[in-house]
Amino acid sequence: MKRQRIGVVVVCLGLTFGAGAPAAEDLRVLPEKIDGAAPAEMMSHYLHRLAQQSFESWKQRYEQLKTPEQIAEYQKNLREKFTEAIGGLPQRTPLNPQVTGVIQRDGYRVEKVLFESQPKHYVSALLFLPDAGRHSPPYPGVLIPCGHSDNGKAHDTYQTMGALLAQNGMAALVFDPIDQGERGQLLSEWPKLSGTRAHTMLGIGSILLGRNTAGFEIWDGMRGIDYLQSRPEVDPKRIGCTGNSGGGTQTSYLMSLDERIVAAAPSCYITGFERLLDTIGPQDAEQNIHAQIAFGMDHADYLMMRAPTPILVCAATKDFFDIGGVWNMVRCAKRLYTRMGFAERIDLMENDAEHNYNHLQRQSVVRWMARWL
């Protein structure tokens, strides 16, 4: 037995170090290019090709939307598919709102608010209200979902947006998304695991359960509108929504699905999936709705699903969300609004800046809300 084992070792060594083996033998299995792509990129290349076919199908379908009946059917079907893709929406339960503090400022006050979008699922928010001596209630109400700031509603741009609306006679509710501001989920890892990273971690588990991180944000926003409408200072029929970056994403979703929103202004998000895939690629979990390219939902659809709702798209020329994609999507929506006879209800504010929610964007939003609310 011992001699046999030694023999096996010798044979193996001979196979490994045999003098007859060529020094530079080419052991590649795959060629350098497959359909014009390197092997390491073949899956990406394949998926991109499938996406391109879907983009072409989307364009053909879009061109067929001519009559009011066709447009209404398209809107209904896509809203249903969108809702299904995020796993549906929960049942409404009591908000159990609390005001935990009030800060008086020049011309307006800020209330610190908690409400439950689902049982024991608390949403922390700030309600900006004009002084009654300067503006007469009931006021229009504007929902402001936050972008991906770790400090959520405490970020200066979102507080400034709320203050500017209040100074111009509108109530504004700024709320923390999950994993931002005061809404940490995994407290042992907080704040290392917050914002975009935490949303994506939650997204992995959500996919396995047939839902999407976006569902949490959308439902929080809808319940935020419920809270605005519950306030006696707010006119429940005059509700707007605006947000920047990740808040622009949430605004796009909410204005697509919630019929109570009568004016909207998403900022620094709309660009279109064709340009997105050609530039920076897919984004955070809540910005990737399962199979949406396959079933035909592009960024222009967020603008068209509730047309002719007044929408101002705020964009930045130097944004990482490609400005060419913004123009393509807004042009598609503008053509549809024009077919419906309401061309003036959709517009584009292009700001010569990088990704932002600066004073030019905010002033444009306030003018738009004042016009339509």
CSV table of C-alpha atoms in Angstrom, one decimal:
chain,number,residue,atom,x,y,z
A,1,MET,CA,0.0,0.0,0.0
A,2,LYS,CA,2.8,2.4,0.9
A,3,ARG,CA,4.6,1.8,-2.5
A,4,GLN,CA,1.4,2.4,-4.4
A,5,ARG,CA,0.8,5.7,-2.7
A,6,ILE,CA,4.4,6.8,-3.5
A,7,GLY,CA,3.8,5.8,-7.1
A,8,VAL,CA,0.7,7.9,-7.3
A,9,VAL,CA,2.5,11.0,-6.0
A,10,VAL,CA,5.3,10.5,-8.5
A,11,VAL,CA,2.8,10.2,-11.4
A,12,CYS,CA,1.0,13.4,-10.2
A,13,LEU,CA,4.2,15.3,-10.0
A,14,GLY,CA,5.1,14.1,-13.4
A,15,LEU,CA,1.9,15.4,-14.8
A,16,THR,CA,2.3,18.8,-13.1
A,17,PHE,CA,6.0,19.4,-13.9
A,18,GLY,CA,6.4,17.3,-17.0
A,19,ALA,CA,9.3,18.6,-19.2
A,20,GLY,CA,7.3,18.0,-22.3
A,21,ALA,CA,4.5,20.6,-21.4
A,22,PRO,CA,4.6,23.7,-23.6
A,23,ALA,CA,5.9,26.8,-21.8
A,24,ALA,CA,3.2,29.2,-23.1
A,25,GLU,CA,0.2,27.1,-23.7
A,26,ASP,CA,-3.0,29.0,-24.4
A,27,LEU,CA,-5.6,27.6,-22.0
A,28,ARG,CA,-8.3,30.2,-22.7
A,29,VAL,CA,-11.8,28.7,-23.2
A,30,LEU,CA,-13.6,31.9,-24.3
A,31,PRO,CA,-12.5,34.1,-27.2
A,32,GLU,CA,-11.3,37.7,-26.5
A,33,LYS,CA,-14.7,39.1,-27.7
A,34,ILE,CA,-18.2,37.7,-27.7
A,35,ASP,CA,-20.6,39.7,-29.8
A,36,GLY,CA,-18.2,42.6,-29.4
A,37,ALA,CA,-17.9,42.4,-25.6
A,38,ALA,CA,-15.2,41.0,-23.4
A,39,PRO,CA,-16.2,37.8,-21.6
A,40,ALA,CA,-16.2,39.6,-18.2
A,41,GLU,CA,-18.8,42.0,-19.6
A,42,MET,CA,-21.0,39.5,-21.5
A,43,MET,CA,-23.8,39.4,-19.0
A,44,SER,CA,-23.9,43.2,-18.8
A,45,HIS,CA,-23.8,43.4,-22.6
A,46,TYR,CA,-26.7,40.8,-22.8
A,47,LEU,CA,-28.9,42.7,-20.3
A,48,HIS,CA,-28.2,46.0,-22.0
A,49,ARG,CA,-29.3,44.5,-25.3
A,50,LEU,CA,-32.6,43.2,-23.7
A,51,ALA,CA,-33.1,46.7,-22.2
A,52,GLN,CA,-32.6,48.3,-25.6
A,53,GLN,CA,-35.3,46.1,-27.0
A,54,SER,CA,-37.7,47.2,-24.2
A,55,PHE,CA,-36.8,50.9,-24.9
A,56,GLU,CA,-37.8,50.5,-28.5
A,57,SER,CA,-41.1,48.8,-27.5
A,58,TRP,CA,-41.7,51.7,-25.1
A,59,LYS,CA,-41.3,54.2,-27.8
A,60,GLN,CA,-43.7,52.4,-30.1
A,61,ARG,CA,-46.3,52.2,-27.4
A,62,TYR,CA,-45.9,55.8,-26.5
A,63,GLU,CA,-46.5,57.0,-30.1
A,64,GLN,CA,-49.8,55.1,-30.1
A,65,LEU,CA,-51.2,57.2,-27.1
A,66,LYS,CA,-53.4,59.6,-29.1
A,67,THR,CA,-57.0,59.6,-27.8
A,68,PRO,CA,-58.2,60.3,-24.3
A,69,GLU,CA,-59.4,56.7,-24.0
A,70,GLN,CA,-56.0,55.3,-24.9
A,71,ILE,CA,-54.2,57.7,-22.5
A,72,ALA,CA,-56.6,56.9,-19.6
A,73,GLU,CA,-56.2,53.1,-20.2
A,74,TYR,CA,-52.4,53.4,-20.3
A,75,GLN,CA,-52.4,55.4,-17.0
A,76,LYS,CA,-54.7,52.9,-15.2
A,77,ASN,CA,-52.7,49.9,-16.3
A,78,LEU,CA,-49.3,51.3,-15.5
A,79,ARG,CA,-50.4,52.5,-12.1
A,80,GLU,CA,-51.7,49.0,-11.3
A,81,LYS,CA,-48.4,47.4,-12.5
A,82,PHE,CA,-46.3,49.9,-10.5
A,83,THR,CA,-48.3,49.2,-7.3
A,84,GLU,CA,-48.0,45.5,-7.8
A,85,ALA,CA,-44.2,45.8,-8.4
A,86,ILE,CA,-43.6,47.4,-5.1
A,87,GLY,CA,-45.6,44.7,-3.3
A,88,GLY,CA,-48.9,46.6,-2.9
A,89,LEU,CA,-49.8,49.2,-0.2
A,90,PRO,CA,-50.9,48.5,3.4
A,91,GLN,CA,-54.2,49.3,4.9
A,92,ARG,CA,-54.7,52.7,6.5
A,93,THR,CA,-54.5,52.5,10.3
A,94,PRO,CA,-54.7,55.3,12.9
A,95,LEU,CA,-51.9,57.9,12.6
A,96,ASN,CA,-51.8,58.6,16.3
A,97,PRO,CA,-50.1,62.0,15.7
A,98,GLN,CA,-48.1,63.8,18.3
A,99,VAL,CA,-46.6,67.3,18.4
A,100,THR,CA,-43.5,67.1,20.6
A,101,GLY,CA,-42.4,70.7,20.3
A,102,VAL,CA,-42.9,74.1,18.7
A,103,ILE,CA,-40.4,76.6,17.4
A,104,GLN,CA,-41.5,80.1,16.6
A,105,ARG,CA,-39.6,81.9,13.8
A,106,ASP,CA,-40.1,85.1,11.9
A,107,GLY,CA,-43.3,84.8,10.0
A,108,TYR,CA,-43.9,81.1,10.6
A,109,ARG,CA,-43.7,78.3,13.2
A,110,VAL,CA,-42.2,74.8,13.1
A,111,GLU,CA,-43.9,71.9,14.8
A,112,LYS,CA,-42.0,68.7,15.6
A,113,VAL,CA,-44.4,65.9,14.7
A,114,LEU,CA,-44.6,62.1,15.0
A,115,PHE,CA,-47.2,59.9,13.4
A,116,GLU,CA,-47.5,56.2,12.7
A,117,SER,CA,-47.7,55.3,8.9
A,118,GLN,CA,-48.2,51.7,10.1
A,119,PRO,CA,-48.8,50.5,13.6
A,120,LYS,CA,-45.7,51.4,15.7
A,121,HIS,CA,-43.9,52.4,12.5
A,122,TYR,CA,-43.1,56.0,13.5
A,123,VAL,CA,-42.4,58.8,11.0
A,124,SER,CA,-40.6,61.9,12.3
A,125,ALA,CA,-41.4,65.2,10.6
A,126,LEU,CA,-41.4,69.0,10.8
A,127,LEU,CA,-44.5,71.0,9.9
A,128,PHE,CA,-43.9,74.5,8.8
A,129,LEU,CA,-47.0,76.8,9.2
A,130,PRO,CA,-47.4,80.4,8.2
A,131,ASP,CA,-48.3,83.0,10.8
A,132,ALA,CA,-52.1,83.5,10.6
A,133,GLY,CA,-51.5,87.3,10.9
A,134,ARG,CA,-49.7,87.4,7.6
A,135,HIS,CA,-51.6,84.7,5.7
A,136,SER,CA,-55.2,83.4,6.1
A,137,PRO,CA,-55.8,79.7,6.6
A,138,PRO,CA,-56.7,77.3,5.3
A,139,TYR,CA,-53.3,77.1,3.5
A,140,PRO,CA,-52.2,74.8,0.6
A,141,GLY,CA,-50.2,71.9,2.0
A,142,VAL,CA,-46.9,70.8,0.4
A,143,LEU,CA,-45.2,67.4,1.2
A,144,ILE,CA,-41.4,67.5,1.1
A,145,PRO,CA,-39.8,64.0,1.1
A,146,CYS,CA,-36.1,64.2,1.9
A,147,GLY,CA,-33.2,63.2,-0.3
A,148,HIS,CA,-30.4,60.9,0.9
A,149,SER,CA,-29.0,63.1,3.6
A,150,ASP,CA,-28.0,61.2,6.7
A,151,ASN,CA,-29.6,63.8,8.9
A,152,GLY,CA,-32.8,63.7,6.9
A,153,LYS,CA,-35.2,66.6,7.6
A,154,ALA,CA,-32.4,68.4,9.6
A,155,HIS,CA,-30.5,69.1,6.4
A,156,ASP,CA,-30.5,72.8,5.7
A,157,THR,CA,-31.9,72.7,2.2
A,158,TYR,CA,-35.0,70.8,3.2
A,159,GLN,CA,-35.6,73.1,6.2
A,160,THR,CA,-35.1,76.1,3.9
A,161,MET,CA,-37.6,74.7,1.4
A,162,GLY,CA,-40.2,74.3,4.2
A,163,ALA,CA,-39.5,77.8,5.5
A,164,LEU,CA,-39.7,79.4,2.1
A,165,LEU,CA,-43.1,77.8,1.4
A,166,ALA,CA,-44.4,78.9,4.8
A,167,GLN,CA,-43.2,82.5,4.2
A,168,ASN,CA,-45.2,82.4,1.0
A,169,GLY,CA,-48.5,81.3,2.6
A,170,MET,CA,-48.2,77.5,2.3
A,171,ALA,CA,-47.9,74.7,4.9
A,172,ALA,CA,-45.0,72.3,4.4
A,173,LEU,CA,-44.4,68.9,5.9
A,174,VAL,CA,-40.8,67.7,5.8
A,175,PHE,CA,-40.3,64.0,6.9
A,176,ASP,CA,-37.5,61.6,7.5
A,177,PRO,CA,-37.3,58.5,5.2
A,178,ILE,CA,-36.4,55.2,6.8
A,179,ASP,CA,-32.7,55.0,7.8
A,180,GLN,CA,-32.3,58.7,7.8
A,181,GLY,CA,-32.6,61.5,10.4
A,182,GLU,CA,-34.3,60.1,13.5
A,183,ARG,CA,-35.4,56.8,11.8
A,184,GLY,CA,-32.4,54.5,12.2
A,185,GLN,CA,-33.4,50.8,11.8
A,186,LEU,CA,-30.2,48.9,12.8
A,187,LEU,CA,-29.2,51.0,15.8
A,188,SER,CA,-26.1,48.9,16.6
A,189,GLU,CA,-24.7,49.9,13.2
A,190,TRP,CA,-26.0,53.5,13.3
A,191,PRO,CA,-24.9,55.8,11.7
A,192,LYS,CA,-22.5,53.7,9.6
A,193,LEU,CA,-25.4,51.9,8.1
A,194,SER,CA,-27.7,54.7,7.1
A,195,GLY,CA,-29.0,56.4,3.9
A,196,THR,CA,-28.3,54.7,0.6
A,197,ARG,CA,-26.3,51.8,2.0
A,198,ALA,CA,-29.1,51.0,4.5
A,199,HIS,CA,-31.8,51.3,1.8
A,200,THR,CA,-30.0,48.9,-0.4
A,201,MET,CA,-29.5,46.4,2.5
A,202,LEU,CA,-33.2,46.6,3.2
A,203,GLY,CA,-33.9,46.2,-0.6
A,204,ILE,CA,-32.1,42.8,-0.7
A,205,GLY,CA,-34.5,41.4,1.9
A,206,SER,CA,-37.5,43.1,0.3
A,207,ILE,CA,-36.9,41.6,-3.1
A,208,LEU,CA,-37.1,38.1,-1.5
A,209,LEU,CA,-40.5,39.0,0.0
A,210,GLY,CA,-41.9,40.4,-3.3
A,211,ARG,CA,-41.7,44.1,-2.3
A,212,ASN,CA,-39.4,47.1,-2.7
A,213,THR,CA,-37.8,49.7,-0.4
A,214,ALA,CA,-39.8,52.2,-2.4
A,215,GLY,CA,-43.0,50.9,-0.9
A,216,PHE,CA,-42.0,52.1,2.6
A,217,GLU,CA,-41.2,55.6,1.3
A,218,ILE,CA,-44.3,55.8,-0.8
A,219,TRP,CA,-46.6,54.8,2.1
A,220,ASP,CA,-44.9,57.1,4.5
A,221,GLY,CA,-45.5,59.9,2.0
A,222,MET,CA,-49.1,59.0,1.5
A,223,ARG,CA,-49.7,59.0,5.2
A,224,GLY,CA,-47.9,62.3,5.4
A,225,ILE,CA,-50.6,63.7,3.1
A,226,ASP,CA,-53.2,62.1,5.4
A,227,TYR,CA,-51.6,64.1,8.2
A,228,LEU,CA,-51.6,67.3,6.3
A,229,GLN,CA,-55.2,66.9,5.4
A,230,SER,CA,-56.1,66.2,9.0
A,231,ARG,CA,-54.8,69.6,10.1
A,232,PRO,CA,-57.5,72.4,10.3
A,233,GLU,CA,-55.0,74.9,9.0
A,234,VAL,CA,-54.6,73.0,5.7
A,235,ASP,CA,-56.9,73.0,2.7
A,236,PRO,CA,-57.2,69.2,1.9
A,237,LYS,CA,-57.9,69.9,-1.8
A,238,ARG,CA,-54.8,71.9,-2.4
A,239,ILE,CA,-51.9,69.4,-1.9
A,240,GLY,CA,-48.5,69.6,-3.6
A,241,CYS,CA,-45.3,67.6,-3.4
A,242,THR,CA,-41.6,68.5,-4.1
A,243,GLY,CA,-38.3,66.8,-3.2
A,244,ASN,CA,-34.7,66.7,-4.4
A,245,SER,CA,-32.5,63.8,-5.4
A,246,GLY,CA,-33.9,60.8,-3.5
A,247,GLY,CA,-36.7,63.1,-2.5
A,248,GLY,CA,-37.2,63.8,-6.3
A,249,THR,CA,-37.5,60.0,-6.7
A,250,GLN,CA,-40.2,59.9,-4.0
A,251,THR,CA,-42.0,62.9,-5.5
A,252,SER,CA,-42.0,61.1,-8.8
A,253,TYR,CA,-43.6,58.0,-7.3
A,254,LEU,CA,-46.1,59.9,-5.2
A,255,MET,CA,-47.3,62.2,-8.0
A,256,SER,CA,-47.8,59.1,-10.1
A,257,LEU,CA,-49.9,57.1,-7.6
A,258,ASP,CA,-51.6,59.6,-5.3
A,259,GLU,CA,-54.5,61.5,-6.9
A,260,ARG,CA,-54.6,64.0,-4.0
A,261,ILE,CA,-51.4,65.6,-5.3
A,262,VAL,CA,-52.6,68.4,-7.6
A,263,ALA,CA,-49.1,70.0,-8.3
A,264,ALA,CA,-45.6,68.5,-8.1
A,265,ALA,CA,-42.0,69.5,-8.6
A,266,PRO,CA,-39.4,66.7,-8.6
A,267,SER,CA,-35.8,68.0,-8.5
A,268,CYS,CA,-32.6,66.4,-9.7
A,269,TYR,CA,-33.9,62.9,-10.5
A,270,ILE,CA,-35.8,62.5,-13.8
A,271,THR,CA,-33.5,61.4,-16.6
A,272,GLY,CA,-34.7,58.2,-18.2
A,273,PHE,CA,-33.3,54.6,-18.0
A,274,GLU,CA,-31.7,54.6,-21.4
A,275,ARG,CA,-29.4,57.4,-20.5
A,276,LEU,CA,-29.0,56.2,-16.9
A,277,LEU,CA,-27.7,52.8,-18.1
A,278,ASP,CA,-25.4,54.5,-20.6
A,279,THR,CA,-23.9,56.8,-17.9
A,280,ILE,CA,-23.9,56.1,-14.1
A,281,GLY,CA,-25.9,52.9,-14.1
A,282,PRO,CA,-28.6,51.6,-11.7
A,283,GLN,CA,-29.1,53.5,-8.4
A,284,ASP,CA,-30.3,52.7,-4.9
A,285,ALA,CA,-32.8,49.9,-4.1
A,286,GLU,CA,-35.8,52.2,-4.0
A,287,GLN,CA,-34.9,53.6,-7.4
A,288,ASN,CA,-34.9,50.1,-9.0
A,289,ILE,CA,-38.5,48.9,-9.3
A,290,HIS,CA,-38.6,45.1,-10.1
A,291,ALA,CA,-38.9,44.5,-13.9
A,292,GLN,CA,-40.0,48.0,-14.6
A,293,ILE,CA,-38.0,48.2,-17.8
A,294,ALA,CA,-39.4,44.9,-18.9
A,295,PHE,CA,-43.0,45.9,-18.3
A,296,GLY,CA,-42.5,49.3,-19.8
A,297,MET,CA,-42.2,52.0,-17.1
A,298,ASP,CA,-39.6,54.8,-17.8
A,299,HIS,CA,-39.0,58.1,-16.1
A,300,ALA,CA,-41.4,59.9,-18.6
A,301,ASP,CA,-44.2,57.7,-17.2
A,302,TYR,CA,-43.8,59.2,-13.8
A,303,LEU,CA,-44.6,62.5,-15.5
A,304,MET,CA,-47.5,61.1,-17.6
A,305,MET,CA,-49.3,58.6,-15.3
A,306,ARG,CA,-51.5,61.3,-13.9
A,307,ALA,CA,-51.4,63.9,-16.8
A,308,PRO,CA,-52.5,66.6,-16.9
A,309,THR,CA,-51.4,67.2,-13.3
A,310,PRO,CA,-49.2,70.3,-13.2
A,311,ILE,CA,-45.5,69.2,-12.9
A,312,LEU,CA,-42.4,71.3,-12.9
A,313,VAL,CA,-39.2,69.2,-13.5
A,314,CYS,CA,-36.2,70.9,-11.9
A,315,ALA,CA,-32.9,69.8,-13.3
A,316,ALA,CA,-29.2,70.7,-13.2
A,317,THR,CA,-27.1,70.9,-16.3
A,318,LYS,CA,-24.0,69.4,-14.6
A,319,ASP,CA,-25.9,66.7,-12.6
A,320,PHE,CA,-24.8,63.1,-12.7
A,321,PHE,CA,-28.4,62.4,-13.8
A,322,ASP,CA,-27.8,63.2,-17.4
A,323,ILE,CA,-29.4,66.4,-18.7
A,324,GLY,CA,-29.9,64.9,-22.2
A,325,GLY,CA,-32.1,62.2,-20.6
A,326,VAL,CA,-34.1,64.9,-18.8
A,327,TRP,CA,-34.8,66.7,-22.0
A,328,ASN,CA,-35.9,63.4,-23.7
A,329,MET,CA,-38.3,62.5,-20.9
A,330,VAL,CA,-39.8,66.0,-20.5
A,331,ARG,CA,-40.2,66.2,-24.3
A,332,CYS,CA,-42.2,63.0,-24.3
A,333,ALA,CA,-44.4,64.2,-21.5
A,334,LYS,CA,-44.8,67.6,-23.0
A,335,ARG,CA,-46.1,66.0,-26.3
A,336,LEU,CA,-48.6,64.0,-24.3
A,337,TYR,CA,-49.8,67.0,-22.3
A,338,THR,CA,-50.2,68.9,-25.6
A,339,ARG,CA,-52.2,66.1,-27.1
A,340,MET,CA,-54.5,66.4,-24.1
A,341,GLY,CA,-54.8,70.2,-24.5
A,342,PHE,CA,-52.8,71.2,-21.4
A,343,ALA,CA,-49.3,72.0,-22.7
A,344,GLU,CA,-48.8,74.7,-20.1
A,345,ARG,CA,-49.1,72.3,-17.2
A,346,ILE,CA,-45.7,70.8,-17.6
A,347,ASP,CA,-42.4,72.7,-17.7
A,348,LEU,CA,-38.6,72.3,-17.2
A,349,MET,CA,-36.4,74.5,-15.0
A,350,GLU,CA,-32.8,73.9,-16.0
A,351,ASN,CA,-30.3,75.2,-13.6
A,352,ASP,CA,-26.6,75.7,-14.6
A,353,ALA,CA,-25.2,73.8,-11.6
A,354,GLU,CA,-24.3,70.4,-10.3
A,355,HIS,CA,-26.7,68.2,-8.3
A,356,ASN,CA,-28.5,70.6,-6.0
A,357,TYR,CA,-31.6,72.0,-4.4
A,358,ASN,CA,-30.2,75.6,-4.4
A,359,HIS,CA,-32.1,78.9,-4.1
A,360,LEU,CA,-32.9,79.0,-7.8
A,361,GLN,CA,-34.5,75.5,-7.6
A,362,ARG,CA,-36.4,76.4,-4.4
A,363,GLN,CA,-37.7,79.7,-5.7
A,364,SER,CA,-38.9,78.0,-8.9
A,365,VAL,CA,-40.7,75.4,-6.8
A,366,VAL,CA,-42.5,78.1,-4.7
A,367,ARG,CA,-43.6,80.0,-7.8
A,368,TRP,CA,-45.0,76.8,-9.3
A,369,MET,CA,-46.8,75.8,-6.1
A,370,ALA,CA,-48.2,79.3,-5.7
A,371,ARG,CA,-49.4,79.3,-9.3
A,372,TRP,CA,-51.3,75.9,-9.2
A,373,LEU,CA,-52.2,75.7,-5.5
